[in-house]
PDB file of C-alpha atoms in Angstrom:
ATOM      1  CA  MET A   1     224.931 291.536  98.114  1.00 45.00           C
ATOM      2  CA  LYS A   2     226.729 293.391  97.650  1.00 48.00           C
ATOM      3  CA  GLU A   3     226.006 297.130  95.177  1.00 46.00           C
ATOM      4  CA  GLU A   4     229.129 296.301  93.347  1.00 52.00           C
ATOM      5  CA  ALA A   5     229.834 297.877  89.145  1.00 36.00           C
ATOM      6  CA  VAL A   6     230.382 293.839  87.945  1.00 35.00           C
ATOM      7  CA  GLN A   7     226.754 293.116  89.107  1.00 72.00           C
ATOM      8  CA  ARG A   8     225.750 296.414  87.224  1.00 84.00           C
ATOM      9  CA  ARG A   9     227.263 294.041  83.984  1.00 89.00           C
ATOM     10  CA  CYS A  10     225.564 291.273  83.212  1.00 94.00           C
ATOM     11  CA  THR A  11     224.314 289.566  80.300  1.00 97.00           C
ATOM     12  CA  SER A  12     220.976 289.771  79.070  1.00 98.00           C
ATOM     13  CA  VAL A  13     218.529 288.874  75.849  1.00 98.00           C
ATOM     14  CA  ARG A  14     217.837 291.901  73.769  1.00 98.00           C
ATOM     15  CA  ILE A  15     216.014 292.995  70.651  1.00 98.00           C
ATOM     16  CA  ASP A  16     216.333 295.985  68.643  1.00 97.00           C
ATOM     17  CA  GLN A  17     213.640 295.003  66.173  1.00 98.00           C
ATOM     18  CA  THR A  18     210.924 292.921  66.317  1.00 98.00           C
ATOM     19  CA  GLY A  19     210.478 289.824  63.874  1.00 98.00           C
ATOM     20  CA  GLY A  20     210.877 285.851  64.991  1.00 98.00           C
ATOM     21  CA  VAL A  21     213.639 284.397  67.223  1.00 98.00           C
ATOM     22  CA  GLU A  22     216.539 285.360  65.517  1.00 98.00           C
ATOM     23  CA  VAL A  23     216.419 288.794  66.558  1.00 98.00           C
ATOM     24  CA  LEU A  24     216.633 287.643  70.357  1.00 99.00           C
ATOM     25  CA  ARG A  25     220.852 288.500  70.775  1.00 98.00           C
ATOM     26  CA  VAL A  26     222.343 287.784  73.720  1.00 98.00           C
ATOM     27  CA  GLU A  27     224.445 290.635  75.377  1.00 96.00           C
ATOM     28  CA  GLU A  28     226.479 292.364  77.850  1.00 95.00           C
ATOM     29  CA  ILE A  29     225.065 295.012  79.079  1.00 93.00           C
ATOM     30  CA  GLU A  30     225.560 298.374  82.320  1.00 91.00           C
ATOM     31  CA  LEU A  31     221.976 298.484  84.512  1.00 91.00           C
ATOM     32  CA  ALA A  32     222.848 302.510  85.932  1.00 86.00           C
ATOM     33  CA  ARG A  33     223.256 303.007  89.291  1.00 83.00           C
ATOM     34  CA  PRO A  34     220.168 303.139  90.846  1.00 79.00           C
ATOM     35  CA  ALA A  35     219.856 306.761  92.785  1.00 71.00           C
ATOM     36  CA  LEU A  36     219.967 306.617  96.643  1.00 62.00           C
ATOM     37  CA  GLN A  37     216.261 308.019  96.113  1.00 65.00           C
ATOM     38  CA  SER A  38     214.975 306.198  93.422  1.00 83.00           C
ATOM     39  CA  ASP A  39     212.095 303.879  92.594  1.00 92.00           C
ATOM     40  CA  GLN A  40     214.127 301.557  91.394  1.00 93.00           C
ATOM     41  CA  GLU A  41     216.313 299.053  93.329  1.00 93.00           C
ATOM     42  CA  LEU A  42     219.211 296.335  91.693  1.00 94.00           C
ATOM     43  CA  ILE A  43     218.832 292.899  91.620  1.00 96.00           C
ATOM     44  CA  LYS A  44     220.547 289.796  91.217  1.00 96.00           C
ATOM     45  CA  VAL A  45     218.548 287.548  88.767  1.00 98.00           C
ATOM     46  CA  THR A  46     218.616 283.605  89.872  1.00 98.00           C
ATOM     47  CA  LEU A  47     215.763 282.868  87.668  1.00 99.00           C
ATOM     48  CA  ALA A  48     213.076 284.554  84.957  1.00 99.00           C
ATOM     49  CA  GLY A  49     210.713 283.190  83.787  1.00 99.00           C
ATOM     50  CA  VAL A  50     208.986 282.799  79.293  1.00 98.00           C
ATOM     51  CA  ASN A  51     205.491 284.149  79.506  1.00 94.00           C
ATOM     52  CA  PHE A  52     203.804 284.673  75.801  1.00 89.00           C
ATOM     53  CA  ILE A  53     203.342 288.682  76.138  1.00 91.00           C
ATOM     54  CA  ASP A  54     207.758 288.351  75.987  1.00 96.00           C
ATOM     55  CA  ILE A  55     206.357 286.872  72.024  1.00 94.00           C
ATOM     56  CA  TYR A  56     204.205 289.540  71.704  1.00 90.00           C
ATOM     57  CA  HIS A  57     206.839 291.876  72.928  1.00 95.00           C
ATOM     58  CA  ARG A  58     209.260 290.043  70.584  1.00 97.00           C
ATOM     59  CA  ARG A  59     206.777 290.017  67.819  1.00 95.00           C
ATOM     60  CA  GLY A  60     205.925 293.468  67.583  1.00 94.00           C
ATOM     61  CA  GLN A  61     202.164 292.985  68.867  1.00 87.00           C
ATOM     62  CA  TYR A  62     202.590 294.776  71.973  1.00 87.00           C
ATOM     63  CA  GLN A  63     204.647 298.195  70.837  1.00 87.00           C
ATOM     64  CA  MET A  64     207.742 299.097  72.907  1.00 91.00           C
ATOM     65  CA  PRO A  65     210.889 301.822  72.719  1.00 93.00           C
ATOM     66  CA  LEU A  66     213.593 299.814  70.781  1.00 96.00           C
ATOM     67  CA  PRO A  67     216.398 298.505  71.433  1.00 95.00           C
ATOM     68  CA  THR A  68     215.388 296.749  74.889  1.00 96.00           C
ATOM     69  CA  SER A  69     215.533 293.710  76.943  1.00 96.00           C
ATOM     70  CA  LEU A  70     212.863 291.484  77.797  1.00 98.00           C
ATOM     71  CA  GLY A  71     211.278 289.447  79.766  1.00 98.00           C
ATOM     72  CA  ILE A  72     208.632 290.708  82.967  1.00 98.00           C
ATOM     73  CA  GLU A  73     208.616 287.609  85.431  1.00 99.00           C
ATOM     74  CA  GLY A  74     211.538 286.682  87.837  1.00 99.00           C
ATOM     75  CA  ILE A  75     212.904 285.516  91.181  1.00 99.00           C
ATOM     76  CA  GLY A  76     215.942 287.334  92.238  1.00 98.00           C
ATOM     77  CA  GLU A  77     218.154 288.579  95.372  1.00 96.00           C
ATOM     78  CA  ASP A  78     217.455 292.258  96.976  1.00 93.00           C
ATOM     79  CA  GLN A  79     220.715 294.278  97.714  1.00 88.00           C
ATOM     80  CA  GLN A  80     220.501 292.550 101.945  1.00 90.00           C
ATOM     81  CA  GLY A  81     219.763 289.194  99.356  1.00 92.00           C
ATOM     82  CA  ARG A  82     216.215 288.199 100.701  1.00 95.00           C
ATOM     83  CA  ARG A  83     215.048 286.296  98.231  1.00 97.00           C
ATOM     84  CA  VAL A  84     211.963 288.450  96.193  1.00 98.00           C
ATOM     85  CA  PHE A  85     210.172 287.988  92.931  1.00 99.00           C
ATOM     86  CA  TRP A  86     208.080 289.889  90.392  1.00 99.00           C
ATOM     87  CA  LEU A  87     205.217 289.966  87.750  1.00 98.00           C
ATOM     88  CA  ASN A  88     205.900 292.930  85.364  1.00 95.00           C
ATOM     89  CA  ALA A  89     209.422 294.415  85.433  1.00 96.00           C
ATOM     90  CA  LEU A  90     210.681 294.223  81.570  1.00 96.00           C
ATOM     91  CA  GLY A  91     214.149 293.347  81.147  1.00 97.00           C
ATOM     92  CA  SER A  92     214.226 289.762  83.981  1.00 98.00           C
ATOM     93  CA  TYR A  93     215.668 287.951  80.558  1.00 99.00           C
ATOM     94  CA  ALA A  94     219.435 288.698  82.330  1.00 98.00           C
ATOM     95  CA  GLN A  95     221.901 288.306  85.436  1.00 97.00           C
ATOM     96  CA  ALA A  96     220.576 291.849  87.001  1.00 97.00           C
ATOM     97  CA  ILE A  97     218.085 294.183  86.774  1.00 96.00           C
ATOM     98  CA  ASN A  98     216.872 297.410  87.746  1.00 95.00           C
ATOM     99  CA  ALA A  99     213.455 296.718  89.193  1.00 96.00           C
ATOM    100  CA  PRO A 100     210.549 299.176  90.116  1.00 95.00           C
ATOM    101  CA  LYS A 101     210.324 298.575  93.529  1.00 95.00           C
ATOM    102  CA  SER A 102     206.645 298.908  93.758  1.00 96.00           C
ATOM    103  CA  ALA A 103     206.586 295.507  92.207  1.00 97.00           C
ATOM    104  CA  LEU A 104     208.909 293.320  93.664  1.00 98.00           C
ATOM    105  CA  THR A 105     207.639 291.652  96.935  1.00 98.00           C
ATOM    106  CA  ALA A 106     209.645 288.978  99.471  1.00 98.00           C
ATOM    107  CA  LEU A 107     208.643 285.623  98.410  1.00 98.00           C
ATOM    108  CA  PRO A 108     207.416 283.621 101.733  1.00 94.00           C
ATOM    109  CA  GLU A 109     209.641 281.296 103.673  1.00 94.00           C
ATOM    110  CA  THR A 110     208.550 278.022 102.035  1.00 96.00           C
ATOM    111  CA  ASN A 111     210.790 274.364 101.183  1.00 95.00           C
ATOM    112  CA  LEU A 112     209.513 274.912  97.568  1.00 98.00           C
ATOM    113  CA  SER A 113     213.050 275.661  94.745  1.00 97.00           C
ATOM    114  CA  SER A 114     212.718 279.100  92.423  1.00 98.00           C
ATOM    115  CA  GLU A 115     211.954 276.595  89.901  1.00 98.00           C
ATOM    116  CA  GLU A 116     208.866 274.606  91.815  1.00 98.00           C
ATOM    117  CA  ILE A 117     207.815 278.429  92.697  1.00 99.00           C
ATOM    118  CA  LEU A 118     207.703 280.055  89.209  1.00 99.00           C
ATOM    119  CA  PRO A 119     204.842 278.241  87.442  1.00 98.00           C
ATOM    120  CA  LEU A 120     202.958 279.443  90.871  1.00 99.00           C
ATOM    121  CA  LEU A 121     204.105 283.597  89.962  1.00 99.00           C
ATOM    122  CA  CYS A 122     201.957 284.700  86.212  1.00 97.00           C
ATOM    123  CA  GLN A 123     200.771 281.324  85.679  1.00 97.00           C
ATOM    124  CA  GLY A 124     199.743 280.272  88.887  1.00 98.00           C
ATOM    125  CA  MET A 125     198.357 283.904  89.985  1.00 98.00           C
ATOM    126  CA  THR A 126     196.247 283.498  87.233  1.00 98.00           C
ATOM    127  CA  ALA A 127     194.213 280.714  87.223  1.00 99.00           C
ATOM    128  CA  HIS A 128     194.009 281.523  91.116  1.00 99.00           C
ATOM    129  CA  TYR A 129     192.868 285.502  90.462  1.00 99.00           C
ATOM    130  CA  LEU A 130     190.428 283.553  87.412  1.00 99.00           C
ATOM    131  CA  VAL A 131     188.310 281.753  89.678  1.00 98.00           C
ATOM    132  CA  ASP A 132     189.065 283.875  92.742  1.00 98.00           C
ATOM    133  CA  SER A 133     188.059 287.767  91.947  1.00 98.00           C
ATOM    134  CA  ALA A 134     187.630 287.337  87.593  1.00 98.00           C
ATOM    135  CA  HIS A 135     184.214 284.762  88.353  1.00 98.00           C
ATOM    136  CA  ARG A 136     183.802 282.350  91.023  1.00 98.00           C
ATOM    137  CA  PRO A 137     181.615 279.629  89.796  1.00 98.00           C
ATOM    138  CA  ALA A 138     179.408 277.607  92.547  1.00 98.00           C
ATOM    139  CA  SER A 139     180.145 273.850  93.138  1.00 98.00           C
ATOM    140  CA  GLY A 140     178.220 272.091  90.557  1.00 98.00           C
ATOM    141  CA  ASP A 141     178.897 274.609  87.732  1.00 99.00           C
ATOM    142  CA  PHE A 142     180.440 273.631  84.051  1.00 99.00           C
ATOM    143  CA  ALA A 143     183.518 275.755  83.568  1.00 99.00           C
ATOM    144  CA  LEU A 144     184.817 274.758  79.794  1.00 99.00           C
ATOM    145  CA  VAL A 145     188.631 276.141  79.824  1.00 99.00           C
ATOM    146  CA  THR A 146     190.677 275.725  76.863  1.00 98.00           C
ATOM    147  CA  ALA A 147     193.940 275.283  76.278  1.00 95.00           C
ATOM    148  CA  ALA A 148     193.835 273.167  79.718  1.00 97.00           C
ATOM    149  CA  ALA A 149     196.962 271.443  79.208  1.00 95.00           C
ATOM    150  CA  GLY A 150     198.617 274.993  79.325  1.00 92.00           C
ATOM    151  CA  GLY A 151     200.760 275.677  82.804  1.00 93.00           C
ATOM    152  CA  VAL A 152     197.955 278.008  83.661  1.00 96.00           C
ATOM    153  CA  GLY A 153     195.230 275.533  82.648  1.00 97.00           C
ATOM    154  CA  LEU A 154     195.938 272.989  84.267  1.00 98.00           C
ATOM    155  CA  ILE A 155     196.614 274.520  87.397  1.00 98.00           C
ATOM    156  CA  LEU A 156     193.240 276.392  86.772  1.00 99.00           C
ATOM    157  CA  ILE A 157     191.424 272.589  86.413  1.00 99.00           C
ATOM    158  CA  GLN A 158     192.595 271.888  89.658  1.00 99.00           C
ATOM    159  CA  LEU A 159     191.473 274.782  91.552  1.00 99.00           C
ATOM    160  CA  LEU A 160     187.752 274.420  89.671  1.00 99.00           C
ATOM    161  CA  VAL A 161     187.997 270.943  90.915  1.00 98.00           C
ATOM    162  CA  ALA A 162     188.362 271.853  94.595  1.00 97.00           C
ATOM    163  CA  ARG A 163     185.305 274.282  94.469  1.00 98.00           C
ATOM    164  CA  LYS A 164     183.590 271.554  93.340  1.00 98.00           C
ATOM    165  CA  VAL A 165     183.037 272.400  90.045  1.00 99.00           C
ATOM    166  CA  ARG A 166     182.773 270.111  86.968  1.00 99.00           C
ATOM    167  CA  VAL A 167     184.883 270.647  84.381  1.00 99.00           C
ATOM    168  CA  ILE A 168     185.307 270.390  80.629  1.00 99.00           C
ATOM    169  CA  ALA A 169     189.134 271.179  78.727  1.00 99.00           C
ATOM    170  CA  CYS A 170     189.462 271.113  75.487  1.00 98.00           C
ATOM    171  CA  ALA A 171     193.098 271.478  74.557  1.00 96.00           C
ATOM    172  CA  SER A 172     195.208 270.677  71.005  1.00 94.00           C
ATOM    173  CA  THR A 173     195.782 267.221  70.299  1.00 95.00           C
ATOM    174  CA  PRO A 174     194.326 263.879  72.204  1.00 97.00           C
ATOM    175  CA  GLU A 175     197.462 263.619  74.701  1.00 96.00           C
ATOM    176  CA  ARG A 176     197.330 266.687  76.068  1.00 96.00           C
ATOM    177  CA  ALA A 177     193.436 266.640  76.618  1.00 97.00           C
ATOM    178  CA  ALA A 178     194.625 263.057  78.394  1.00 98.00           C
ATOM    179  CA  LEU A 179     196.731 265.949  80.875  1.00 97.00           C
ATOM    180  CA  ALA A 180     194.196 267.872  81.667  1.00 98.00           C
ATOM    181  CA  ARG A 181     192.131 264.723  82.265  1.00 98.00           C
ATOM    182  CA  GLN A 182     195.182 263.493  84.312  1.00 98.00           C
ATOM    183  CA  HIS A 183     194.402 266.816  86.404  1.00 98.00           C
ATOM    184  CA  GLY A 184     191.211 266.721  87.398  1.00 98.00           C
ATOM    185  CA  ALA A 185     189.224 267.394  84.532  1.00 99.00           C
ATOM    186  CA  GLU A 186     185.896 265.441  84.195  1.00 99.00           C
ATOM    187  CA  PHE A 187     185.502 266.344  81.028  1.00 99.00           C
ATOM    188  CA  ALA A 188     188.516 266.223  78.235  1.00 99.00           C
ATOM    189  CA  GLY A 189     188.777 266.578  74.724  1.00 98.00           C
ATOM    190  CA  THR A 190     190.103 268.118  71.533  1.00 98.00           C
ATOM    191  CA  TYR A 191     188.761 271.406  70.326  1.00 98.00           C
ATOM    192  CA  SER A 192     186.993 269.700  67.139  1.00 98.00           C
ATOM    193  CA  GLU A 193     185.300 267.266  69.675  1.00 98.00           C
ATOM    194  CA  MET A 194     184.502 270.889  72.175  1.00 98.00           C
ATOM    195  CA  GLU A 195     180.765 270.993  71.178  1.00 98.00           C
ATOM    196  CA  GLU A 196     179.902 267.533  71.754  1.00 98.00           C
ATOM    197  CA  LEU A 197     180.921 267.587  74.802  1.00 98.00           C
ATOM    198  CA  VAL A 198     179.281 270.374  76.320  1.00 99.00           C
ATOM    199  CA  ASN A 199     176.472 269.667  74.760  1.00 98.00           C
ATOM    200  CA  SER A 200     176.775 265.753  76.047  1.00 98.00           C
ATOM    201  CA  ALA A 201     177.946 266.693  79.584  1.00 98.00           C
ATOM    202  CA  THR A 202     175.464 269.845  80.708  1.00 99.00           C
ATOM    203  CA  GLY A 203     172.521 267.861  78.576  1.00 98.00           C
ATOM    204  CA  GLY A 204     172.485 270.707  75.553  1.00 98.00           C
ATOM    205  CA  LEU A 205     172.466 273.514  78.632  1.00 98.00           C
ATOM    206  CA  GLY A 206     175.447 275.065  78.059  1.00 99.00           C
ATOM    207  CA  VAL A 207     178.371 276.076  80.778  1.00 99.00           C
ATOM    208  CA  HIS A 208     178.144 278.277  82.969  1.00 99.00           C
ATOM    209  CA  VAL A 209     181.557 279.796  82.463  1.00 99.00           C
ATOM    210  CA  VAL A 210     184.063 279.898  79.666  1.00 99.00           C
ATOM    211  CA  TYR A 211     187.849 280.777  80.884  1.00 99.00           C
ATOM    212  CA  ASP A 212     189.444 280.941  77.116  1.00 98.00           C
ATOM    213  CA  SER A 213     193.278 282.141  76.284  1.00 95.00           C
ATOM    214  CA  VAL A 214     192.742 281.481  72.863  1.00 94.00           C
ATOM    215  CA  GLY A 215     191.119 283.797  71.516  1.00 93.00           C
ATOM    216  CA  LYS A 216     190.151 284.669  67.673  1.00 95.00           C
ATOM    217  CA  ASP A 217     190.145 281.043  66.902  1.00 96.00           C
ATOM    218  CA  TYR A 218     187.018 280.070  69.019  1.00 97.00           C
ATOM    219  CA  PHE A 219     185.452 282.886  70.005  1.00 97.00           C
ATOM    220  CA  ASP A 220     181.866 282.595  68.270  1.00 96.00           C
ATOM    221  CA  GLN A 221     181.733 279.213  68.821  1.00 98.00           C
ATOM    222  CA  LEU A 222     182.754 279.310  72.563  1.00 98.00           C
ATOM    223  CA  LEU A 223     180.220 282.174  73.080  1.00 98.00           C
ATOM    224  CA  SER A 224     177.877 279.718  71.709  1.00 98.00           C
ATOM    225  CA  LEU A 225     178.507 277.111  73.918  1.00 99.00           C
ATOM    226  CA  LEU A 226     177.506 279.480  77.093  1.00 99.00           C
ATOM    227  CA  ALA A 227     174.509 279.019  79.248  1.00 99.00           C
ATOM    228  CA  PRO A 228     171.769 281.589  80.070  1.00 99.00           C
ATOM    229  CA  SER A 229     173.544 284.212  81.958  1.00 98.00           C
ATOM    230  CA  GLY A 230     177.239 282.384  81.468  1.00 99.00           C
ATOM    231  CA  MET A 231     180.598 284.402  81.601  1.00 99.00           C
ATOM    232  CA  PHE A 232     182.676 284.067  79.442  1.00 99.00           C
ATOM    233  CA  ILE A 233     185.571 284.730  80.600  1.00 99.00           C
ATOM    234  CA  LEU A 234     188.598 285.855  77.844  1.00 98.00           C
ATOM    235  CA  TYR A 235     192.096 286.086  79.724  1.00 96.00           C
ATOM    236  CA  GLY A 236     194.216 285.893  76.470  1.00 90.00           C
ATOM    237  CA  GLY A 237     194.602 285.674  72.200  1.00 87.00           C
ATOM    238  CA  ALA A 238     196.955 283.162  72.052  1.00 84.00           C
ATOM    239  CA  SER A 239     195.794 282.579  68.196  1.00 87.00           C
ATOM    240  CA  GLY A 240     194.759 286.193  68.012  1.00 86.00           C
ATOM    241  CA  PRO A 241     192.678 289.089  69.728  1.00 88.00           C
ATOM    242  CA  VAL A 242     188.785 289.242  69.265  1.00 93.00           C
ATOM    243  CA  PRO A 243     187.506 291.341  66.165  1.00 91.00           C
ATOM    244  CA  LEU A 244     185.214 293.846  67.349  1.00 92.00           C
ATOM    245  CA  PHE A 245     181.474 292.722  68.460  1.00 90.00           C
ATOM    246  CA  ASP A 246     177.794 293.447  68.565  1.00 93.00           C
ATOM    247  CA  LEU A 247     177.183 292.966  72.466  1.00 94.00           C
ATOM    248  CA  MET A 248     174.177 292.874  70.904  1.00 95.00           C
ATOM    249  CA  ARG A 249     175.068 289.823  70.672  1.00 95.00           C
ATOM    250  CA  LEU A 250     174.894 289.026  74.739  1.00 97.00           C
ATOM    251  CA  ASN A 251     171.418 289.607  75.009  1.00 96.00           C
ATOM    252  CA  GLY A 252     169.600 286.624  73.490  1.00 95.00           C
ATOM    253  CA  LYS A 253     170.840 284.144  76.382  1.00 98.00           C
ATOM    254  CA  SER A 254     171.915 287.592  78.857  1.00 98.00           C
ATOM    255  CA  LEU A 255     174.900 286.396  78.698  1.00 98.00           C
ATOM    256  CA  GLY A 256     178.301 288.780  80.520  1.00 98.00           C
ATOM    257  CA  ILE A 257     181.696 288.947  79.518  1.00 98.00           C
ATOM    258  CA  LYS A 258     184.869 290.113  81.160  1.00 98.00           C
ATOM    259  CA  ARG A 259     188.569 290.705  79.391  1.00 97.00           C
ATOM    260  CA  PRO A 260     190.444 290.913  82.994  1.00 98.00           C
ATOM    261  CA  THR A 261     194.543 290.994  83.446  1.00 95.00           C
ATOM    262  CA  LEU A 262     196.758 289.728  85.591  1.00 96.00           C
ATOM    263  CA  ALA A 263     198.185 293.410  86.598  1.00 95.00           C
ATOM    264  CA  THR A 264     194.561 294.707  88.076  1.00 97.00           C
ATOM    265  CA  TYR A 265     194.265 291.615  90.324  1.00 98.00           C
ATOM    266  CA  THR A 266     198.044 291.822  91.836  1.00 98.00           C
ATOM    267  CA  ALA A 267     198.349 295.444  91.848  1.00 96.00           C
ATOM    268  CA  THR A 268     199.900 294.919  95.606  1.00 97.00           C
ATOM    269  CA  ALA A 269     202.425 293.499  97.314  1.00 97.00           C
ATOM    270  CA  GLN A 270     199.989 292.364  99.920  1.00 98.00           C
ATOM    271  CA  GLU A 271     197.260 291.157  97.279  1.00 98.00           C
ATOM    272  CA  ARG A 272     200.458 289.117  95.389  1.00 98.00           C
ATOM    273  CA  SER A 273     201.607 287.282  98.635  1.00 98.00           C
ATOM    274  CA  ARG A 274     198.306 286.420  99.121  1.00 98.00           C
ATOM    275  CA  ARG A 275     197.556 284.768  95.947  1.00 99.00           C
ATOM    276  CA  LEU A 276     201.388 283.046  96.589  1.00 99.00           C
ATOM    277  CA  GLN A 277     200.631 282.098  99.892  1.00 98.00           C
ATOM    278  CA  GLU A 278     197.741 280.100  99.003  1.00 98.00           C
ATOM    279  CA  LEU A 279     199.158 278.524  95.844  1.00 99.00           C
ATOM    280  CA  ILE A 280     202.438 277.387  97.321  1.00 98.00           C
ATOM    281  CA  ALA A 281     200.222 276.088 100.307  1.00 98.00           C
ATOM    282  CA  LEU A 282     197.938 273.636  98.347  1.00 98.00           C
ATOM    283  CA  VAL A 283     201.548 272.768  96.582  1.00 98.00           C
ATOM    284  CA  GLU A 284     202.698 271.936 100.076  1.00 97.00           C
ATOM    285  CA  LEU A 285     199.401 270.599 101.113  1.00 96.00           C
ATOM    286  CA  GLY A 286     200.275 268.013  97.269  1.00 96.00           C
ATOM    287  CA  ALA A 287     196.464 268.493  96.517  1.00 96.00           C
ATOM    288  CA  LEU A 288     198.224 271.211  93.726  1.00 98.00           C
ATOM    289  CA  LYS A 289     200.135 269.366  91.389  1.00 97.00           C
ATOM    290  CA  TYR A 290     202.137 270.774  88.159  1.00 96.00           C
ATOM    291  CA  PRO A 291     204.693 269.636  85.356  1.00 95.00           C
ATOM    292  CA  PRO A 292     208.475 270.187  86.403  1.00 96.00           C
ATOM    293  CA  THR A 293     209.550 273.373  84.709  1.00 98.00           C
ATOM    294  CA  LYS A 294     211.938 273.763  82.006  1.00 98.00           C
ATOM    295  CA  VAL A 295     215.502 275.477  82.386  1.00 98.00           C
ATOM    296  CA  PHE A 296     217.051 277.234  79.342  1.00 99.00           C
ATOM    297  CA  SER A 297     220.042 279.134  79.438  1.00 98.00           C
ATOM    298  CA  LEU A 298     220.346 282.380  78.158  1.00 98.00           C
ATOM    299  CA  LEU A 299     222.453 281.624  75.070  1.00 98.00           C
ATOM    300  CA  GLN A 300     219.098 278.942  74.432  1.00 99.00           C
ATOM    301  CA  VAL A 301     216.889 282.042  74.425  1.00 99.00           C
ATOM    302  CA  GLN A 302     215.634 281.071  70.929  1.00 99.00           C
ATOM    303  CA  ASP A 303     214.738 277.369  71.651  1.00 98.00           C
ATOM    304  CA  ALA A 304     212.880 279.158  74.563  1.00 98.00           C
ATOM    305  CA  HIS A 305     211.136 280.574  72.389  1.00 98.00           C
ATOM    306  CA  ARG A 306     210.094 278.103  70.086  1.00 97.00           C
ATOM    307  CA  LEU A 307     208.900 275.954  72.636  1.00 96.00           C
ATOM    308  CA  ILE A 308     206.266 278.073  74.016  1.00 93.00           C
ATOM    309  CA  GLU A 309     204.963 279.253  70.283  1.00 89.00           C
ATOM    310  CA  SER A 310     205.231 274.996  69.935  1.00 88.00           C
ATOM    311  CA  ARG A 311     202.273 275.162  72.022  1.00 81.00           C
ATOM    312  CA  THR A 312     203.080 271.585  72.377  1.00 83.00           C
ATOM    313  CA  HIS A 313     204.389 272.367  76.237  1.00 87.00           C
ATOM    314  CA  SER A 314     202.838 272.124  79.122  1.00 87.00           C
ATOM    315  CA  GLY A 315     205.099 272.965  82.366  1.00 90.00           C
ATOM    316  CA  LYS A 316     206.553 276.913  82.901  1.00 96.00           C
ATOM    317  CA  ILE A 317     209.224 277.681  80.546  1.00 98.00           C
ATOM    318  CA  GLY A 318     212.821 279.269  82.969  1.00 98.00           C
ATOM    319  CA  LEU A 319     215.799 281.013  81.926  1.00 99.00           C
ATOM    320  CA  ASP A 320     219.164 281.103  83.855  1.00 99.00           C
ATOM    321  CA  PRO A 321     221.023 283.171  83.273  1.00 98.00           C
ATOM    322  CA  TRP A 322     223.860 281.678  85.664  1.00 97.00           C
ATOM    323  CA  LYS A 323     223.564 278.787  83.263  1.00 93.00           C
ATOM    324  CA  ILE A 324     226.923 277.767  80.956  1.00 74.00           C
TER     325      ILE A 324
END
């Protein structure tokens, strides 16, 4: 891919104020040409990921200078035509992006398409670091997974089962709980059934670890369902942030709590590459399955945001900036 002005002039999704999906607008922009010694590189975006953090950015829950382009995750081509990916480069909802060189990682050789790889980036690597680095449960441990039918949840279940962990999955509807069971959860139900599920599965002892991305709504209940010396891994807050609480609440059962982030566990290209290669290997072996990516055009970005906010979709959502 040659660096030409036509590539720097591109279509992008931007906001100039925060709010609902109506603030999303598609417009032509012209990217600055990175200087020779710049820490940025002009990248052609071939597929951008839609993530809940994009919703936080749009709503103003995470402050950013305005106006701004949205999207942090994508797959594309560098100036030499090599396929690369990134997890944290703002402005990915576009045909081109000036991405920090430190954020770019070469895609490993694979027969998987971009649509098949995209779920393995932010979502897959989140699931990977949760069980590989944030907390490694032992064989036979009980793990409670919330948002179990989401993009992270379905992959997380399979990675836990591969470690012979007994998974209790909770989702918003019976249909989504059934999907979690189809992906390997030993026990699955809705949030209203959560306490009964845990008590029945563990004989009232509680779970060894909770992996939660819901946040505020079920925090107190989830904390109560941990076994003595249990660990609470809070890696998201789809229902809102957990209010401040007294750490002495952990004292009674010697509980632990962590609030990890993907950025910490994918800080280097080597770490990103390792995690992605391990996930791709599982997919190629048939040991990791997930729903197909649903791809929208940039002009359909409002529909994409509505879908992810509905929490009814189980697969990855992507934006093809070249799709008409």
